[in-house]
Structure formats: C-alpha cells, structure tokens
Short mmCIF file of C-alpha atoms in Angstrom, two decimals:
data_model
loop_
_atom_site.label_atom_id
_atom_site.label_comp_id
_atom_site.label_asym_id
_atom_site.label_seq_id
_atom_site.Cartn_x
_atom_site.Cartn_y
_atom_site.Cartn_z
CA UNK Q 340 68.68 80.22 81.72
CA UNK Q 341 72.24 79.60 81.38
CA UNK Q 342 74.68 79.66 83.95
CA UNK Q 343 76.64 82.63 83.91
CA UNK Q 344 80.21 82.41 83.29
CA UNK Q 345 82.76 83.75 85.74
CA UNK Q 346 86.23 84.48 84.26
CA UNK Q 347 89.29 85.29 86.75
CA UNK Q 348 92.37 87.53 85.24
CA UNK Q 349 95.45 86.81 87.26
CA UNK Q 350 98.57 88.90 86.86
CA UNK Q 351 101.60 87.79 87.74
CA UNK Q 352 104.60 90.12 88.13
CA UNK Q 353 108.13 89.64 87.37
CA UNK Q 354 111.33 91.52 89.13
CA UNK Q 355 114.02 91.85 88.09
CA UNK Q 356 117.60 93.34 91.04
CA UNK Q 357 120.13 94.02 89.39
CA UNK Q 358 123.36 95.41 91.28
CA UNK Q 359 126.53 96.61 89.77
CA UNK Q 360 128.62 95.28 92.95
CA UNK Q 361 130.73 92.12 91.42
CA UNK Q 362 129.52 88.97 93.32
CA UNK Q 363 131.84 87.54 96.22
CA UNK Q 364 133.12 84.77 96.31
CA UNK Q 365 136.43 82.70 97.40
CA UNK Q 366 140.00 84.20 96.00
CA UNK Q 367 141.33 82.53 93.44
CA UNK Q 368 143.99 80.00 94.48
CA UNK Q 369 147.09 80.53 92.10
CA UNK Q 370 149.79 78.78 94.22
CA UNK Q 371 151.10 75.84 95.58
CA UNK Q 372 152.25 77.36 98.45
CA UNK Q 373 150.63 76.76 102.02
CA UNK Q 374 150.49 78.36 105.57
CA UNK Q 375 151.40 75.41 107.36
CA UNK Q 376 154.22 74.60 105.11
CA UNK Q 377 156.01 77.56 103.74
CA UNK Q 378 154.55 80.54 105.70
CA UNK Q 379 154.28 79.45 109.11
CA UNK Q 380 158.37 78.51 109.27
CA UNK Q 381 158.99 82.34 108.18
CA UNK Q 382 156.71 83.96 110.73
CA UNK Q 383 158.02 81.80 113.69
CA UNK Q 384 161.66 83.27 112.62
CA UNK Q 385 160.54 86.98 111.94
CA UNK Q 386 157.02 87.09 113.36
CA UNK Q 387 155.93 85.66 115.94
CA UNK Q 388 157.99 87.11 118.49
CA UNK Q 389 155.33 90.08 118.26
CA UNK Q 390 152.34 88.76 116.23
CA UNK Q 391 151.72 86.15 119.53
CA UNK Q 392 148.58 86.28 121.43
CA UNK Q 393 148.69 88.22 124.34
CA UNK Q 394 151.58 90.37 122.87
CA UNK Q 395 152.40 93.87 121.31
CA UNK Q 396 150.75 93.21 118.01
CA UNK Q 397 147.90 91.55 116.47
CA UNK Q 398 148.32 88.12 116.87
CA UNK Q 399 149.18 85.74 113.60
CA UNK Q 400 149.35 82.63 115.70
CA UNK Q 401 147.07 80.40 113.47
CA UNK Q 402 145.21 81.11 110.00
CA UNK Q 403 142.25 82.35 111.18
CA UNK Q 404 143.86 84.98 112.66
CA UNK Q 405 146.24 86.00 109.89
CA UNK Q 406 143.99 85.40 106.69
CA UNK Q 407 142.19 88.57 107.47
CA UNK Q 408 145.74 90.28 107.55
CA UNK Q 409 147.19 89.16 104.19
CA UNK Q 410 146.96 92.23 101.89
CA UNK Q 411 148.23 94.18 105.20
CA UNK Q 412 150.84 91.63 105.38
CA UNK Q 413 151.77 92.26 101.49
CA UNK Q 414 151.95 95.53 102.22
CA UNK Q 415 153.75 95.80 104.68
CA UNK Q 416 156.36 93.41 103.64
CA UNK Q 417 156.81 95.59 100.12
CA UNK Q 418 157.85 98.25 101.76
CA UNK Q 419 160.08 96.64 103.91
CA UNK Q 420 158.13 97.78 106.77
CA UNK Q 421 157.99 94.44 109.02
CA UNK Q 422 160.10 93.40 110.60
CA UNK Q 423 161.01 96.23 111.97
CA UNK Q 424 164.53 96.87 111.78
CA UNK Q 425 166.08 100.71 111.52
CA UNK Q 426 169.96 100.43 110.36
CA UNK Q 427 171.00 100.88 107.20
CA UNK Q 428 172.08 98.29 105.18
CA UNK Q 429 175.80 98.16 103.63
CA UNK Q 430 177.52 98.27 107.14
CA UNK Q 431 177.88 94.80 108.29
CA UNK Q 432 176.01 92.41 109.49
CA UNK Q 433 173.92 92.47 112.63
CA UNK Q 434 173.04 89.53 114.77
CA UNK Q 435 169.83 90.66 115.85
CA UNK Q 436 168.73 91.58 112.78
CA UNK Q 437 164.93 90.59 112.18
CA UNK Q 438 164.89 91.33 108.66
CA UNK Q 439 163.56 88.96 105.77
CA UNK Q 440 165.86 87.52 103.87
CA UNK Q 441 165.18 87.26 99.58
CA UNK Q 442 163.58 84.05 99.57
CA UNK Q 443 161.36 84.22 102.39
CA UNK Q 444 159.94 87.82 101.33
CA UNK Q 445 159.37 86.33 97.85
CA UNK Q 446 157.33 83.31 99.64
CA UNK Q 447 155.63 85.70 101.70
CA UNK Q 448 154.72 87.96 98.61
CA UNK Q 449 153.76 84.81 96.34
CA UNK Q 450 151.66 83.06 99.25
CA UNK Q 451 149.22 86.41 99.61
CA UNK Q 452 149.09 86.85 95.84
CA UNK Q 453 147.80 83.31 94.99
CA UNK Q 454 145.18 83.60 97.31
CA UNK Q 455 146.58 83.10 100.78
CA UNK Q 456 145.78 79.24 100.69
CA UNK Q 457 146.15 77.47 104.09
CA UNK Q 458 146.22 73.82 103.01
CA UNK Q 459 144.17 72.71 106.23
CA UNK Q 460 140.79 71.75 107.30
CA UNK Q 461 138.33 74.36 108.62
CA UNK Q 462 138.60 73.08 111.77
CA UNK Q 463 142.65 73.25 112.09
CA UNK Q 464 142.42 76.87 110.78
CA UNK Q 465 141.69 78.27 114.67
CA UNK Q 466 144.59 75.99 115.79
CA UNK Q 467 147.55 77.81 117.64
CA UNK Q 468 151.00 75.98 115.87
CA UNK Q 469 153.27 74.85 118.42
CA UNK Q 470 155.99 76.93 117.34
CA UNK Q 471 154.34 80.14 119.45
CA UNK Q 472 155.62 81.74 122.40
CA UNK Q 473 152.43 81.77 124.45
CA UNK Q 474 154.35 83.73 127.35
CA UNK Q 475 157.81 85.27 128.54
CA UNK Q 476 160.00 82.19 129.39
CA UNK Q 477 163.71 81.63 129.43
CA UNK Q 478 164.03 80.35 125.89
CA UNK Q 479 167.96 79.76 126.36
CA UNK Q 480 167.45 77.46 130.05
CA UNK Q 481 167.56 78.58 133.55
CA UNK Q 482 169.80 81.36 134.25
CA UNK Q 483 172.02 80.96 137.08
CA UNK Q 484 171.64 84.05 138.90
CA UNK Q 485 167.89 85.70 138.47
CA UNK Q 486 167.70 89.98 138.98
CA UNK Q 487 164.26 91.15 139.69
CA UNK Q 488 162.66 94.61 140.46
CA UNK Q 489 161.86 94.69 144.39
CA UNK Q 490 158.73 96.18 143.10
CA UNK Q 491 156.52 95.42 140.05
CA UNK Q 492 155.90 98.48 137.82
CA UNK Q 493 152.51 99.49 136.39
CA UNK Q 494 150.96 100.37 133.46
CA UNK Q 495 147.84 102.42 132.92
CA UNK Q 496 145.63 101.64 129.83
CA UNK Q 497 145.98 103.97 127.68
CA UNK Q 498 149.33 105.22 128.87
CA UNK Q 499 151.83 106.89 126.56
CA UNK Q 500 154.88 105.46 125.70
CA UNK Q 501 157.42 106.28 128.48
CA UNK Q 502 160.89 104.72 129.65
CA UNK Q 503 161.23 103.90 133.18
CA UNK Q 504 164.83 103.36 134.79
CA UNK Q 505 165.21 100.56 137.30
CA UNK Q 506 168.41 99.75 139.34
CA UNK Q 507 168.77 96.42 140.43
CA UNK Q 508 171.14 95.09 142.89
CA UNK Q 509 172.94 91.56 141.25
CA UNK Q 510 173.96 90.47 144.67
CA UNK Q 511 177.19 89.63 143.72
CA UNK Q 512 179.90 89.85 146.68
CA UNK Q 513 182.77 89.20 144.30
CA UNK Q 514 183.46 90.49 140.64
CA UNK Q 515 182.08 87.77 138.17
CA UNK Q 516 182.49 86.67 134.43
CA UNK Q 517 179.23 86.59 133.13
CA UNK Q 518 178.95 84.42 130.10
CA UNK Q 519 175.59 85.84 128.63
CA UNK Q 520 172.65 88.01 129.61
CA UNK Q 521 168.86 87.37 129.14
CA UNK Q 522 165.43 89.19 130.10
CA UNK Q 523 161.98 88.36 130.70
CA UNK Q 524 159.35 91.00 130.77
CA UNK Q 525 156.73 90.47 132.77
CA UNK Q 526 153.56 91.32 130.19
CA UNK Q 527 154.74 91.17 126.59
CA UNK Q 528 152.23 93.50 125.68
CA UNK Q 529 153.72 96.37 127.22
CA UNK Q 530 157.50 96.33 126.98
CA UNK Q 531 159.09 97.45 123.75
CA UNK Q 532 162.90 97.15 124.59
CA UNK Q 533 164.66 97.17 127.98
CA UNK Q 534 168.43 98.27 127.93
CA UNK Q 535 171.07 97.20 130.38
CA UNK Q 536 173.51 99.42 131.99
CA UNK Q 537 176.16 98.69 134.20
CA UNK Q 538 175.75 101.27 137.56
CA UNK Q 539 178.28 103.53 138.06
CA UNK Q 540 180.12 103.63 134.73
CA UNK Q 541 176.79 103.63 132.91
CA UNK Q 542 178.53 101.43 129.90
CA UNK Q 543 175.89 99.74 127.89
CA UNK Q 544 175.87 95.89 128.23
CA UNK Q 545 172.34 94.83 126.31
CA UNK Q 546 169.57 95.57 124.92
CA UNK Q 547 166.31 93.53 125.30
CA UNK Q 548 163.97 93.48 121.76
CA UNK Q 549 161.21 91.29 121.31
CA UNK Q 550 163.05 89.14 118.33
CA UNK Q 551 166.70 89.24 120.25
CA UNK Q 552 166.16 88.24 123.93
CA UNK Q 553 169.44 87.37 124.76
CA UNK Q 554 173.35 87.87 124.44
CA UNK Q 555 176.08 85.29 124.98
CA UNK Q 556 179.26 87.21 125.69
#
C-alpha cells in the first residue's frame, strides 16, 4: 500500500481600506517669509502687548504657540479685527493707535498663506523671543513719584466685566508740573484700561491700554 497523500488548501485574504478623507500631511511652504524674521518684529509692535503669557489673550510668545493660531490670525487681520482699535479713520492721526500699517498686514497675510513657515529648529519653536513683556514693569524707567491703592483689589474667576473707581492720594504738598504719566497693573490678565482723573474737577488726564502705557506731557 501506498502512502496516502495529504493535500493542504490555504487561503489567503486580501483587504483592501479605502477612505475618502485626503491624507495629512505638512502645508505647503510657498514663501520666503519667516517667524523669526518678518513676523515676530510685527507682533512685538502690535501684539504682544496682549498675546503675552500670563496676559489677557492667548499667548503668541513663540511659534509653538502661534502656529496653531494662523488661519485665526488671517482672519482676524482681514477684517481688520486685531489690533483692536475703534476710531474711525480720516480724522487724524492718533498716537496710540495699535493698528497695522499696509506692509506689515500684507506680511502678516502672505506669512499664513505660504504655510506659516518658522525658519527654526524644532527645538527653538517652544522658545519665548526676548522681545516679550513677561510682566507689568516700568518700560519708560523709574518714575519719580509712585501712587498705589492702600488696598489691593480683587477679582473673582469668572467675574463680569466691571469698572472699579479708586482715589489715590499723590502726596504732593505743593502744586507740581508733571512731565508724563505711566501705570502698572498689577495682573495683566485682568485689567483692560484704567483712566486717570484729576479729583475734584474730574478732567481726564490718561488713559491706560495695554499697547499705550504711558503719556509724556
């Protein structure tokens, strides 16, 4: 007797996924413009007076934290949206006007629409540039006479926007000539402009924004 023959069938199966989502990858770079060179210079000037860490917007302070921002940014800068700034045009010339100028919103536009290149390693993209304002300071030197609140005031999380009036003694025993006026909030996250009145005649003498911090009379 012969030995029987034993024959194996194996089937092997082939599948197939198919998905009709495009595949992602990295934008396409289209420009020769980079964060550290062109775009950095126009957010410390219009920016970064709010976009700081530890301040009243999101923070743009390095790449990493304004790539994710860039079609916002676009956006925003079409419509003339940011920087904020609420007079109309045609009537002079402000000096604390925040706005873009031509050339910088057609950098800004042309950086985000060739990609948003950043022209630095992966490991500089988390680094702060030195140009930000970390916290309040006195960015024009040491005043000569300093005004604070006796008492701090407090904000609740969560709290609605509200103005609170303060009157603050200057300590003066004689009548002055003050040469300029400055303030420095103490949390930049919660003060949105600060006006200064004079006590008794309440006539306006200046008004605090994040991008115009002080006035040289």
């Amino acid at each position: 007797m012969g030995t029987p023959l034993l024959l194996g069938v194996v089937t092997l199966g082939l599948v197939a996924v198919v998905s009709s989502r495009p595949v992602a990858t990295h934008p396409r770079i289209s420009t020769t413009l980079l964060w550290g060179r062109e775009i950095v210079p126009i957010l410390q000037r219009r920016c970064f007076m709010c976009h700081s860490p530890n301040n009243i917007a999101m923070s743009l302070g390095t790449y990493a934290d304004a790539r994710p921002w860039a079609a916002a940014i676009r956006e925003e800068v079409l419509l003339r949206h940011m920087p904020p700034w609420s007079a109309l045009p045609g009537f002079g010339r402000f000096e604390n006007d925040p706005s873009l100028t031509q050339n910088e919103w057609d950098l800004l536009v042309a950086w985000v629409d060739g990609g948003a290149p950043s022209g630095v390693t992966l490991a500089e993209q988390a680094q702060p540039t030195t140009a930000l304002r970390m916290s309040p300071d006195w960015y024009h030197g040491m005043p000569d006479v300093i005004v604070a609140a006796k008492t701090p005031v407090k904000i609740a999380a969560g709290a609605a926007d509200h103005v609170t009036r303060l009157e603050m003694d200057t300590t003066f025993k004689a009548a002055q000539r003050v040469h300029g006026i400055a303030f420095k909030p103490g949390d930049l996250r919660v003060v949105r402009y600060a006006a200064v009145y004079e006590a008794g005649t309440n006539r306006w003498l200046f008004t605090w924004t994040p991008w115009f911090d002080a006035l040289h009379l």
